[in-house]
């Protein structure tokens, strides 16, 4: 996924590239799918095993 850093937990995203360029990302930004607002106690000990990312944003300007 070109829009995300190699490790999205290490510094956010490159939202100025690709389809995310016109979106304002909501927290927590682009993260591994299992890290998208997990319930308390549901945290994944190894989120990098997922090859799927999640993000929600809304159009700006």
XYZ file of C-alpha atoms in Angstrom:
61
model
C 0.000 0.000 0.000
C 1.857 3.013 -1.279
C -0.055 5.492 0.892
C 1.162 3.991 4.167
C 4.622 3.892 5.629
C 6.326 0.532 5.754
C 5.356 0.473 9.448
C 2.306 2.673 10.031
C 2.884 2.594 13.787
C 6.328 4.148 13.391
C 5.346 7.559 12.136
C 1.953 7.864 10.564
C 1.209 7.925 6.861
C 2.127 9.625 3.643
C -1.422 10.846 3.103
C -0.242 13.305 0.444
C 0.088 10.407 -2.049
C -2.537 8.360 -3.820
C -6.235 8.117 -3.037
C -5.814 9.485 0.501
C -4.452 12.812 -0.748
C -7.802 14.615 -0.629
C -8.904 13.136 2.699
C -8.430 14.288 6.259
C -7.775 11.064 8.134
C -9.522 10.465 11.421
C -7.715 8.954 14.399
C -5.939 6.605 14.540
C -4.987 7.199 10.878
C -3.781 4.336 8.691
C -3.185 1.308 10.894
C -3.165 -2.455 10.639
C -6.750 -3.709 10.584
C -6.534 -5.307 14.019
C -5.390 -1.965 15.481
C -8.480 -0.062 14.296
C -10.086 0.951 17.579
C -9.909 -2.420 19.335
C -12.048 -3.058 22.385
C -10.142 -3.035 25.700
C -8.486 -6.424 26.052
C -8.750 -7.146 22.298
C -5.343 -5.746 21.348
C -3.457 -7.908 18.824
C 0.014 -8.851 20.119
C 1.355 -9.035 16.526
C -0.566 -6.634 14.256
C 2.127 -6.768 11.534
C 0.997 -10.305 10.644
C -2.033 -8.684 8.986
C -1.494 -7.504 5.436
C -4.616 -5.331 5.562
C -4.707 -1.686 6.554
C -7.659 0.390 7.719
C -8.373 4.124 7.610
C -11.355 6.447 7.718
C -11.284 9.974 6.407
C -13.434 12.752 5.052
C -12.974 15.042 2.067
C -11.276 18.364 2.623
C -11.550 21.501 0.577
